[in-house]
Amino acid sequence: MCRWLYSALLLCLMNIDSLAIDAVVSYRVFYIYQNNAYAPYVEVYWQIDANTLNYKTIDSNTYQASVKTYITITDSAGNLIKKDAYILQTPPVVSMPRATSQRIIEIQRYMLQSGKHSVAIQMEDAQNKTNTFSYTYSVQTALQTDKLFYTLPQLLDTVYKSNVQDMFAKNGNIQIPLCADFLDEDRKYLTYYAELAAHPSAGYKHTKLKQQVYISKKPLEGVVYKLQKTDSIDADEITPVYGKLPIESLPTGNYYLNIVLTDNDKIVANSSLFFQRINSKPKVDTSNLIASDSLTSQMQVFDLSSTFVSKYSMAQLKAILKMIKPICNEVEVITVDNFLARPDDTYIRYFIYNFWKRRSALKPKEEWEKYTQLIKEVNKMFGVSGIPGYETERGIIYIKYGKPDEMVGVSNEQGTEPYEIWTYNTLPHQNTGGMLLFYRPGFMTGDFRVLHSNIRGEMRNPQWRQILYKTGRPNNGANARAEQYFPGNK
């Protein structure tokens, strides 16, 4: 049965210019408790860009597309486990603009045995057999020996109470998952779903345990932007976990959603999901300005009229705050964010002047002017679509670590988004080198995002292949440039 969304989701879709169906595929493994054990099943779901389908005219002004859909599941030995074939039809829509602007989402569920499985999805446009899509990925399901565990969290687009029998029906709800672990600027909340499994032998049945859900920059590390939720939960054989976190304050970046269960302050189960967020104008929480106020109180206060900061307008001062943010320490970053949210002309000038005086007590002006040359270089190299280079992710990395020892650009590798690899032989303040992988998502016009890195303090993304490669794996195998620099689990 076909389902459709008209919400304006900004997904990491493939290039619409190619003659191929655009789709984003995802999956989660859940469990059914039966016969005193947990039986796994895979929930496969995908979203199709309606603009990449061909439509037939049902009557004078009604349009409909049909997609031949094939799903094949095999085990590690290549034995066929399941094969599905059906035609997914879009709803008849009046006018072609409405037909091509709709979002189409589908979901299927399959029971699996323990082990490694390959799931292949093929689609063919019924109106044009050369318009196709294929995606293959591996699903690992193990016999659960843990007596208490969480499934991997699932991000939801929509969830509401309903008794309607529907493909999206679950636990008395209609819940429609996001097909990419990606949250665009229109999303004010991160809505999630997971399941807590507690085998009766674990001794937690109908026991109240403490559950914390929070967002961090690395798995199971510190909470960022106060985005956390704590409550108690009953541990049953299968306990649904629903919730949402407000993310208006969460800026563009890579994050983890963590669910942690504790019993008397001892962690007994946890699960973490990597996701990406785009939010160019995050809402800043100004309710707690302790760090900013503390730093402000340490500023040297004097007549600034003869200093280099006196000539700048408020707009220029705010731009300078953004320029220096990549080289700020943690307390200074908080101060910058607070000033950007609640500008104060006088104190911003004092802050900027003292910022450079702490770095060069005798020549703060010269130190700032030297830095502006770096900013000009970064703007020239990485500025795009009205965004100055110092605000781009490549620009920020360039400012933090300097010019890479090697920069490799890949723009025409089949089956991948355009990407770059930066290599540093020696990193500032670190006794080692490192690499970063940038990519340009299909919805971006020129800017690149950090996708993965092995540098301490930067984002590590174990799922980078699922995002970089349009089929989840390289067409060129080990010959792909990214595989040469980041082989295996590196």
Short mmCIF file of C-alpha atoms in Angstrom, two decimals:
data_model
loop_
_atom_site.label_atom_id
_atom_site.label_comp_id
_atom_site.label_asym_id
_atom_site.label_seq_id
_atom_site.Cartn_x
_atom_site.Cartn_y
_atom_site.Cartn_z
CA MET A 1 0.00 0.00 0.00
CA CYS A 2 1.46 3.37 -0.93
CA ARG A 3 1.66 6.27 1.45
CA TRP A 4 2.55 9.88 0.76
CA LEU A 5 3.75 12.93 2.63
CA TYR A 6 3.25 16.51 1.55
CA SER A 7 5.60 17.89 4.19
CA ALA A 8 8.52 19.90 2.89
CA LEU A 9 11.24 17.51 4.02
CA LEU A 10 14.76 18.49 3.04
CA LEU A 11 16.39 15.10 2.55
CA CYS A 12 19.80 13.98 1.40
CA LEU A 13 18.52 12.85 -2.01
CA MET A 14 20.58 11.96 -5.04
CA ASN A 15 21.14 14.34 -7.93
CA ILE A 16 17.79 15.02 -9.61
CA ASP A 17 19.55 15.75 -12.89
CA SER A 18 20.43 12.07 -13.35
CA LEU A 19 18.04 9.80 -15.23
CA ALA A 20 17.17 7.71 -12.23
CA ILE A 21 14.55 7.45 -9.55
CA ASP A 22 15.63 9.40 -6.49
CA ALA A 23 15.01 7.64 -3.19
CA VAL A 24 16.32 7.50 0.37
CA VAL A 25 16.27 4.10 2.08
CA SER A 26 16.60 3.27 5.76
CA TYR A 27 15.85 0.42 8.12
CA ARG A 28 15.69 -0.59 11.77
CA VAL A 29 15.81 -3.96 13.49
CA PHE A 30 13.16 -4.59 16.14
CA TYR A 31 12.18 -7.70 18.11
CA ILE A 32 9.13 -9.76 18.95
CA TYR A 33 9.10 -11.60 22.26
CA GLN A 34 7.86 -15.16 21.76
CA ASN A 35 8.64 -18.58 23.23
CA ASN A 36 10.74 -17.01 25.96
CA ALA A 37 13.10 -15.46 23.38
CA TYR A 38 13.46 -12.43 21.11
CA ALA A 39 12.84 -12.93 17.39
CA PRO A 40 14.23 -10.15 15.15
CA TYR A 41 12.47 -8.47 12.28
CA VAL A 42 13.63 -5.72 9.94
CA GLU A 43 11.55 -2.64 9.21
CA VAL A 44 12.51 -1.30 5.76
CA TYR A 45 11.25 2.10 4.66
CA TRP A 46 12.04 4.52 1.87
CA GLN A 47 10.99 7.83 0.42
CA ILE A 48 10.82 8.61 -3.31
CA ASP A 49 11.23 12.05 -4.85
CA ALA A 50 8.06 12.38 -6.92
CA ASN A 51 9.80 14.74 -9.32
CA THR A 52 11.92 11.84 -10.65
CA LEU A 53 8.92 9.70 -11.74
CA ASN A 54 7.00 9.67 -15.00
CA TYR A 55 3.23 10.18 -14.82
CA LYS A 56 0.40 8.90 -16.94
CA THR A 57 -2.77 10.87 -17.53
CA ILE A 58 -5.83 9.16 -16.06
CA ASP A 59 -8.21 11.77 -17.42
CA SER A 60 -7.77 15.25 -18.80
CA ASN A 61 -5.99 16.67 -15.74
CA THR A 62 -5.36 13.80 -13.29
CA TYR A 63 -1.91 12.26 -13.04
CA GLN A 64 -0.55 9.09 -11.46
CA ALA A 65 2.81 7.31 -11.34
CA SER A 66 3.49 3.61 -10.81
CA VAL A 67 6.69 2.06 -9.51
CA LYS A 68 7.50 -1.62 -9.93
CA THR A 69 9.09 -2.60 -6.63
CA TYR A 70 11.24 -5.67 -5.96
CA ILE A 71 12.63 -6.62 -2.53
CA THR A 72 15.02 -9.54 -2.16
CA ILE A 73 16.52 -10.82 1.10
CA THR A 74 19.32 -13.40 1.12
CA ASP A 75 21.45 -14.88 3.89
CA SER A 76 25.24 -14.79 4.12
CA ALA A 77 25.48 -17.91 1.92
CA GLY A 78 23.36 -16.32 -0.81
CA ASN A 79 20.27 -18.40 -0.08
CA LEU A 80 16.98 -16.69 -0.85
CA ILE A 81 15.05 -15.86 2.33
CA LYS A 82 12.32 -13.58 1.01
CA LYS A 83 11.28 -12.10 -2.31
CA ASP A 84 8.57 -9.48 -2.81
CA ALA A 85 7.32 -7.89 -6.01
CA TYR A 86 4.49 -5.39 -6.31
CA ILE A 87 3.51 -2.10 -7.93
CA LEU A 88 3.43 1.00 -5.78
CA GLN A 89 1.02 3.61 -7.13
CA THR A 90 0.94 7.26 -6.23
CA PRO A 91 -2.46 8.78 -5.48
CA PRO A 92 -4.21 10.37 -8.47
CA VAL A 93 -3.49 14.10 -8.30
CA VAL A 94 -5.02 16.99 -10.17
CA SER A 95 -2.31 19.00 -11.99
CA MET A 96 1.27 18.00 -12.72
CA PRO A 97 2.85 20.49 -10.25
CA ARG A 98 0.99 18.83 -7.38
CA ALA A 99 1.94 15.39 -8.65
CA THR A 100 5.66 16.17 -8.81
CA SER A 101 5.75 17.98 -5.45
CA GLN A 102 4.28 15.17 -3.35
CA ARG A 103 6.46 12.97 -1.17
CA ILE A 104 5.96 9.22 -1.33
CA ILE A 105 6.95 6.92 1.52
CA GLU A 106 6.64 3.13 1.81
CA ILE A 107 7.35 0.63 4.58
CA GLN A 108 7.68 -3.16 4.76
CA ARG A 109 8.52 -5.53 7.62
CA TYR A 110 10.17 -8.97 7.42
CA MET A 111 10.98 -11.57 10.06
CA LEU A 112 14.62 -12.69 10.05
CA GLN A 113 16.74 -15.38 11.61
CA SER A 114 19.91 -14.50 13.47
CA GLY A 115 22.87 -13.80 11.21
CA LYS A 116 23.96 -11.53 8.38
CA HIS A 117 21.48 -10.78 5.61
CA SER A 118 21.57 -8.80 2.39
CA VAL A 119 18.52 -6.70 1.53
CA ALA A 120 18.21 -5.48 -2.06
CA ILE A 121 15.58 -2.99 -3.22
CA GLN A 122 15.01 -2.37 -6.92
CA MET A 123 12.52 0.05 -8.42
CA GLU A 124 11.48 0.60 -12.02
CA ASP A 125 9.28 3.36 -13.34
CA ALA A 126 6.29 1.67 -15.00
CA GLN A 127 6.19 4.46 -17.59
CA ASN A 128 9.92 4.28 -18.38
CA LYS A 129 11.81 1.07 -17.72
CA THR A 130 15.17 2.86 -17.98
CA ASN A 131 14.23 5.03 -15.00
CA THR A 132 15.36 2.80 -12.12
CA PHE A 133 16.75 2.72 -8.60
CA SER A 134 18.69 0.03 -6.75
CA TYR A 135 19.99 -0.15 -3.21
CA THR A 136 21.61 -3.02 -1.31
CA TYR A 137 22.69 -3.12 2.31
CA SER A 138 23.62 -5.63 4.99
CA VAL A 139 21.54 -6.30 8.08
CA GLN A 140 23.19 -8.02 11.03
CA THR A 141 20.84 -9.66 13.52
CA ALA A 142 22.27 -11.54 16.47
CA LEU A 143 20.65 -13.85 18.96
CA GLN A 144 20.09 -11.46 21.83
CA THR A 145 21.96 -12.77 24.84
CA ASP A 146 21.60 -9.46 26.68
CA LYS A 147 18.70 -9.67 29.08
CA LEU A 148 18.15 -5.92 28.92
CA PHE A 149 18.73 -3.86 25.77
CA TYR A 150 17.50 -0.98 23.61
CA THR A 151 16.96 -1.09 19.87
CA LEU A 152 18.62 1.61 17.79
CA PRO A 153 16.49 4.79 18.05
CA GLN A 154 14.33 5.68 15.06
CA LEU A 155 13.60 9.29 14.10
CA LEU A 156 9.94 9.97 13.34
CA ASP A 157 8.34 12.44 10.99
CA THR A 158 4.84 12.02 12.42
CA VAL A 159 3.23 10.11 15.28
CA TYR A 160 -0.33 10.26 16.60
CA LYS A 161 -2.88 8.04 18.33
CA SER A 162 -5.04 6.00 15.97
CA ASN A 163 -6.84 2.66 15.84
CA VAL A 164 -6.79 2.62 12.03
CA GLN A 165 -5.25 -0.53 10.56
CA ASP A 166 -2.43 0.79 8.43
CA MET A 167 1.09 -0.11 7.33
CA PHE A 168 2.31 2.66 9.62
CA ALA A 169 0.24 1.45 12.59
CA LYS A 170 2.26 0.48 15.66
CA ASN A 171 1.40 0.34 19.37
CA GLY A 172 -1.95 2.05 18.81
CA ASN A 173 -0.31 4.88 16.87
CA ILE A 174 0.27 5.91 13.30
CA GLN A 175 4.00 6.57 13.20
CA ILE A 176 5.80 7.58 10.02
CA PRO A 177 9.60 7.36 10.23
CA LEU A 178 12.10 9.74 8.70
CA CYS A 179 13.90 7.99 5.86
CA ALA A 180 17.13 9.87 6.58
CA ASP A 181 18.64 10.60 9.98
CA PHE A 182 18.66 14.25 9.04
CA LEU A 183 16.76 17.22 10.49
CA ASP A 184 16.32 20.36 8.43
CA GLU A 185 15.68 23.96 9.48
CA ASP A 186 11.90 23.51 9.48
CA ARG A 187 12.01 20.95 12.28
CA LYS A 188 11.47 22.39 15.74
CA TYR A 189 11.50 19.01 17.49
CA LEU A 190 13.42 15.76 17.25
CA THR A 191 10.81 13.01 17.63
CA TYR A 192 12.12 9.54 18.38
CA TYR A 193 11.03 5.95 18.91
CA ALA A 194 12.89 2.96 20.34
CA GLU A 195 12.09 -0.24 22.18
CA LEU A 196 13.40 -1.45 25.52
CA ALA A 197 13.55 -5.22 25.84
CA ALA A 198 13.74 -6.73 29.32
CA HIS A 199 13.77 -10.51 29.52
CA PRO A 200 11.88 -11.82 32.57
CA SER A 201 15.07 -13.52 33.75
CA ALA A 202 16.73 -10.11 34.04
CA GLY A 203 14.64 -9.43 37.13
CA TYR A 204 13.44 -5.99 36.01
CA LYS A 205 9.87 -6.85 35.02
CA HIS A 206 7.48 -4.07 36.10
CA THR A 207 10.41 -2.30 37.77
CA LYS A 208 10.78 1.48 37.62
CA LEU A 209 14.14 2.41 36.13
CA LYS A 210 15.62 5.81 35.32
CA GLN A 211 15.83 6.70 31.64
CA GLN A 212 17.76 9.64 30.24
CA VAL A 213 17.49 10.77 26.61
CA TYR A 214 19.90 13.45 25.45
CA ILE A 215 21.89 14.87 22.53
CA SER A 216 25.68 14.92 22.44
CA LYS A 217 28.54 15.50 20.01
CA LYS A 218 29.96 12.02 20.57
CA PRO A 219 28.25 8.77 21.61
CA LEU A 220 27.26 8.75 25.28
CA GLU A 221 29.27 11.89 26.08
CA GLY A 222 28.16 15.19 27.63
CA VAL A 223 24.81 16.85 26.98
CA VAL A 224 24.87 19.78 24.53
CA TYR A 225 22.53 22.79 24.54
CA LYS A 226 20.64 21.40 27.57
CA LEU A 227 18.85 18.94 25.27
CA GLN A 228 17.96 16.14 27.62
CA LYS A 229 14.93 14.45 29.10
CA THR A 230 14.84 12.27 32.21
CA ASP A 231 11.97 10.14 33.45
CA SER A 232 11.18 6.69 34.84
CA ILE A 233 10.21 3.70 32.75
CA ASP A 234 8.67 0.29 33.42
CA ALA A 235 10.82 -2.55 32.10
CA ASP A 236 8.65 -5.16 30.37
CA GLU A 237 9.37 -7.78 27.70
CA ILE A 238 8.94 -5.07 25.04
CA THR A 239 8.44 -1.47 26.16
CA PRO A 240 7.83 1.22 23.49
CA VAL A 241 9.81 4.41 24.08
CA TYR A 242 8.42 7.61 22.55
CA GLY A 243 9.52 11.18 23.07
CA LYS A 244 10.67 14.43 21.56
CA LEU A 245 13.27 17.10 22.25
CA PRO A 246 13.05 20.78 21.20
CA ILE A 247 15.91 21.48 18.79
CA GLU A 248 15.47 25.15 17.84
CA SER A 249 18.73 25.87 19.72
CA LEU A 250 20.64 23.04 18.00
CA PRO A 251 22.89 24.54 15.29
CA THR A 252 24.10 22.91 12.11
CA GLY A 253 26.30 19.94 12.86
CA ASN A 254 26.65 16.23 13.51
CA TYR A 255 25.23 14.80 16.73
CA TYR A 256 24.17 11.68 18.58
CA LEU A 257 20.83 10.88 20.18
CA ASN A 258 21.50 8.79 23.29
CA ILE A 259 19.14 6.70 25.41
CA VAL A 260 20.59 5.53 28.72
CA LEU A 261 18.91 3.34 31.33
CA THR A 262 20.19 3.25 34.90
CA ASP A 263 19.40 1.26 38.01
CA ASN A 264 20.65 2.96 41.18
CA ASP A 265 22.99 5.11 39.04
CA LYS A 266 24.45 2.04 37.31
CA ILE A 267 24.06 1.96 33.51
CA VAL A 268 22.22 -1.23 32.55
CA ALA A 269 21.35 -0.46 28.89
CA ASN A 270 22.07 2.21 26.29
CA SER A 271 21.83 3.00 22.58
CA SER A 272 23.08 5.88 20.41
CA LEU A 273 22.02 7.13 16.97
CA PHE A 274 24.11 9.41 14.75
CA PHE A 275 22.16 12.18 13.00
CA GLN A 276 22.74 15.45 11.17
CA ARG A 277 21.13 18.82 11.69
CA ILE A 278 20.94 21.94 9.52
CA ASN A 279 19.97 25.12 11.37
CA SER A 280 21.64 28.32 10.21
CA LYS A 281 19.86 30.48 12.78
CA PRO A 282 19.73 28.56 16.08
CA LYS A 283 17.78 30.03 18.94
CA VAL A 284 20.25 30.93 21.69
CA ASP A 285 19.32 30.32 25.32
CA THR A 286 20.15 33.51 27.21
CA SER A 287 18.70 32.34 30.52
CA ASN A 288 22.11 31.30 31.83
CA LEU A 289 24.92 33.71 31.08
CA ILE A 290 27.23 32.69 33.93
CA ALA A 291 30.21 31.92 31.71
CA SER A 292 29.71 35.07 29.68
CA ASP A 293 29.20 37.27 32.71
CA SER A 294 32.27 35.78 34.38
CA LEU A 295 34.45 36.51 31.39
CA THR A 296 32.96 39.98 30.96
CA SER A 297 33.79 40.81 34.57
CA GLN A 298 37.46 40.02 33.83
CA MET A 299 37.68 42.46 30.91
CA GLN A 300 39.98 45.43 31.10
CA VAL A 301 37.69 48.47 30.85
CA PHE A 302 39.11 51.73 29.47
CA ASP A 303 38.56 54.27 26.69
CA LEU A 304 38.31 52.37 23.40
CA SER A 305 38.10 55.41 21.14
CA SER A 306 41.77 55.18 20.16
CA THR A 307 41.81 51.41 19.62
CA PHE A 308 41.25 49.41 16.44
CA VAL A 309 37.77 48.24 17.55
CA SER A 310 36.32 51.77 17.66
CA LYS A 311 35.81 52.05 13.89
CA TYR A 312 33.50 49.06 13.47
CA SER A 313 29.71 49.14 13.18
CA MET A 314 27.49 46.71 15.06
CA ALA A 315 27.09 44.56 11.93
CA GLN A 316 30.87 44.42 11.56
CA LEU A 317 31.34 43.59 15.24
CA LYS A 318 28.94 40.65 14.95
CA ALA A 319 30.80 39.46 11.86
CA ILE A 320 34.09 39.64 13.77
CA LEU A 321 32.61 37.51 16.55
CA LYS A 322 31.82 34.83 13.95
CA MET A 323 35.31 35.15 12.47
CA ILE A 324 37.10 34.50 15.76
CA LYS A 325 34.76 31.79 17.04
CA PRO A 326 36.79 28.91 15.48
CA ILE A 327 39.83 29.82 17.60
CA CYS A 328 37.91 30.57 20.82
CA ASN A 329 38.19 28.39 23.90
CA GLU A 330 35.03 26.86 25.39
CA VAL A 331 34.22 29.82 27.66
CA GLU A 332 34.85 32.31 24.87
CA VAL A 333 32.53 30.36 22.56
CA ILE A 334 29.71 30.71 25.09
CA THR A 335 30.40 34.43 25.34
CA VAL A 336 30.36 34.84 21.55
CA ASP A 337 27.06 32.98 21.27
CA ASN A 338 25.52 35.12 24.00
CA PHE A 339 26.69 38.36 22.38
CA LEU A 340 25.31 37.26 19.01
CA ALA A 341 21.95 36.56 20.64
CA ARG A 342 21.94 39.67 22.84
CA PRO A 343 24.26 42.28 21.27
CA ASP A 344 25.78 44.94 23.50
CA ASP A 345 27.86 47.45 21.55
CA THR A 346 30.20 48.43 24.37
CA TYR A 347 30.87 45.00 25.82
CA ILE A 348 31.36 43.40 22.41
CA ARG A 349 34.11 45.95 21.70
CA TYR A 350 35.75 45.27 25.06
CA PHE A 351 35.52 41.53 24.47
CA ILE A 352 37.11 41.68 21.01
CA TYR A 353 39.88 44.01 22.16
CA ASN A 354 40.68 41.87 25.20
CA PHE A 355 40.48 38.72 23.06
CA TRP A 356 43.42 39.91 20.97
CA LYS A 357 45.26 41.50 23.89
CA ARG A 358 45.30 38.10 25.65
CA ARG A 359 46.97 36.67 22.55
CA SER A 360 49.39 39.55 22.01
CA ALA A 361 49.70 41.87 24.98
CA LEU A 362 51.92 44.38 23.18
CA LYS A 363 50.43 44.34 19.68
CA PRO A 364 46.75 43.30 19.74
CA LYS A 365 45.93 45.39 16.65
CA GLU A 366 48.70 43.78 14.60
CA GLU A 367 47.60 40.32 15.73
CA TRP A 368 44.05 41.07 14.57
CA GLU A 369 45.25 42.45 11.22
CA LYS A 370 47.35 39.33 10.68
CA TYR A 371 44.27 37.23 11.37
CA THR A 372 42.19 39.22 8.86
CA GLN A 373 44.57 38.10 6.12
CA LEU A 374 43.70 34.50 6.97
CA ILE A 375 39.99 35.37 6.88
CA LYS A 376 40.38 36.93 3.43
CA GLU A 377 42.13 33.80 2.21
CA VAL A 378 39.39 31.57 3.65
CA ASN A 379 36.64 33.71 2.13
CA LYS A 380 38.27 33.48 -1.29
CA MET A 381 38.70 29.72 -1.06
CA PHE A 382 35.43 28.64 0.56
CA GLY A 383 32.86 31.42 0.29
CA VAL A 384 29.73 30.21 -1.51
CA SER A 385 26.19 31.42 -2.26
CA GLY A 386 26.48 34.53 -0.12
CA ILE A 387 27.98 32.61 2.83
CA PRO A 388 31.42 33.92 3.84
CA GLY A 389 34.14 31.32 3.93
CA TYR A 390 34.70 31.66 7.68
CA GLU A 391 31.15 30.41 8.30
CA THR A 392 31.52 27.28 6.13
CA GLU A 393 32.65 23.99 7.63
CA ARG A 394 35.73 23.80 5.42
CA GLY A 395 36.59 27.38 6.33
CA ILE A 396 36.23 26.70 10.06
CA ILE A 397 38.52 23.65 9.82
CA TYR A 398 41.05 25.64 7.77
CA ILE A 399 41.08 28.37 10.42
CA LYS A 400 41.44 25.87 13.30
CA TYR A 401 44.16 23.66 11.85
CA GLY A 402 45.68 25.65 9.00
CA LYS A 403 46.29 24.58 5.43
CA PRO A 404 46.13 20.78 4.99
CA ASP A 405 49.24 18.95 3.85
CA GLU A 406 47.08 17.27 1.22
CA MET A 407 43.69 18.16 -0.26
CA VAL A 408 42.04 15.62 -2.58
CA GLY A 409 38.88 16.59 -4.45
CA VAL A 410 36.63 13.93 -6.02
CA SER A 411 33.81 15.24 -8.19
CA ASN A 412 33.13 12.56 -10.79
CA GLU A 413 33.31 9.24 -8.96
CA GLN A 414 30.30 7.22 -10.05
CA GLY A 415 27.67 6.61 -7.39
CA THR A 416 28.92 9.18 -4.87
CA GLU A 417 28.25 12.72 -3.85
CA PRO A 418 31.18 15.11 -4.58
CA TYR A 419 33.68 14.94 -1.72
CA GLU A 420 37.05 16.11 -0.47
CA ILE A 421 39.68 14.52 1.76
CA TRP A 422 42.00 16.70 3.84
CA THR A 423 45.14 15.27 5.42
CA TYR A 424 47.20 16.86 8.20
CA ASN A 425 50.58 15.31 8.99
CA THR A 426 50.78 17.23 12.27
CA LEU A 427 47.92 18.95 14.06
CA PRO A 428 48.29 22.05 16.27
CA HIS A 429 48.43 21.13 19.98
CA GLN A 430 48.28 17.41 19.12
CA ASN A 431 51.11 14.93 18.75
CA THR A 432 49.60 13.22 15.74
CA GLY A 433 48.11 13.84 12.33
CA GLY A 434 44.62 13.25 11.06
CA MET A 435 42.18 13.36 8.17
CA LEU A 436 38.75 14.81 7.43
CA LEU A 437 36.17 13.74 4.86
CA PHE A 438 33.92 16.49 3.50
CA TYR A 439 31.00 15.94 1.13
CA ARG A 440 28.48 18.05 -0.73
CA PRO A 441 24.91 16.81 -0.11
CA GLY A 442 22.63 16.68 -3.13
CA PHE A 443 20.54 19.58 -1.83
CA MET A 444 23.56 21.87 -1.47
CA THR A 445 24.67 24.13 -4.32
CA GLY A 446 28.34 24.45 -3.48
CA ASP A 447 29.13 24.12 0.22
CA PHE A 448 30.69 21.00 1.71
CA ARG A 449 29.92 19.43 5.09
CA VAL A 450 32.17 17.46 7.42
CA LEU A 451 31.09 13.83 7.10
CA HIS A 452 33.78 11.93 8.99
CA SER A 453 37.14 12.46 10.68
CA ASN A 454 39.73 10.63 12.74
CA ILE A 455 40.91 13.82 14.45
CA ARG A 456 40.37 13.99 18.20
CA GLY A 457 37.58 16.45 18.96
CA GLU A 458 36.08 16.32 15.47
CA MET A 459 33.07 14.33 14.35
CA ARG A 460 33.49 10.57 13.89
CA ASN A 461 30.71 9.05 11.82
CA PRO A 462 30.73 5.23 11.58
CA GLN A 463 27.88 5.44 9.05
CA TRP A 464 29.67 7.74 6.60
CA ARG A 465 29.46 5.22 3.75
CA GLN A 466 25.66 5.14 3.97
CA ILE A 467 25.63 8.88 3.31
CA LEU A 468 28.48 9.31 0.82
CA TYR A 469 27.62 6.42 -1.49
CA LYS A 470 24.23 6.47 -3.16
CA THR A 471 23.86 2.70 -2.74
CA GLY A 472 25.52 2.57 0.67
CA ARG A 473 28.76 1.17 -0.71
CA PRO A 474 31.37 2.27 -3.30
CA ASN A 475 30.85 1.32 -6.94
CA ASN A 476 34.63 1.06 -7.32
CA GLY A 477 35.11 -1.02 -4.19
CA ALA A 478 38.49 -0.56 -2.56
CA ASN A 479 39.59 1.63 -5.49
CA ALA A 480 37.33 4.47 -4.39
CA ARG A 481 39.46 7.35 -3.11
CA ALA A 482 37.58 7.55 0.18
CA GLU A 483 38.25 3.83 0.79
CA GLN A 484 41.95 4.36 0.18
CA TYR A 485 42.11 7.00 2.91
CA PHE A 486 39.50 5.54 5.29
CA PRO A 487 39.68 1.75 4.81
CA GLY A 488 37.62 -0.61 6.94
CA ASN A 489 36.35 1.06 10.10
CA LYS A 490 39.02 3.77 10.11
#
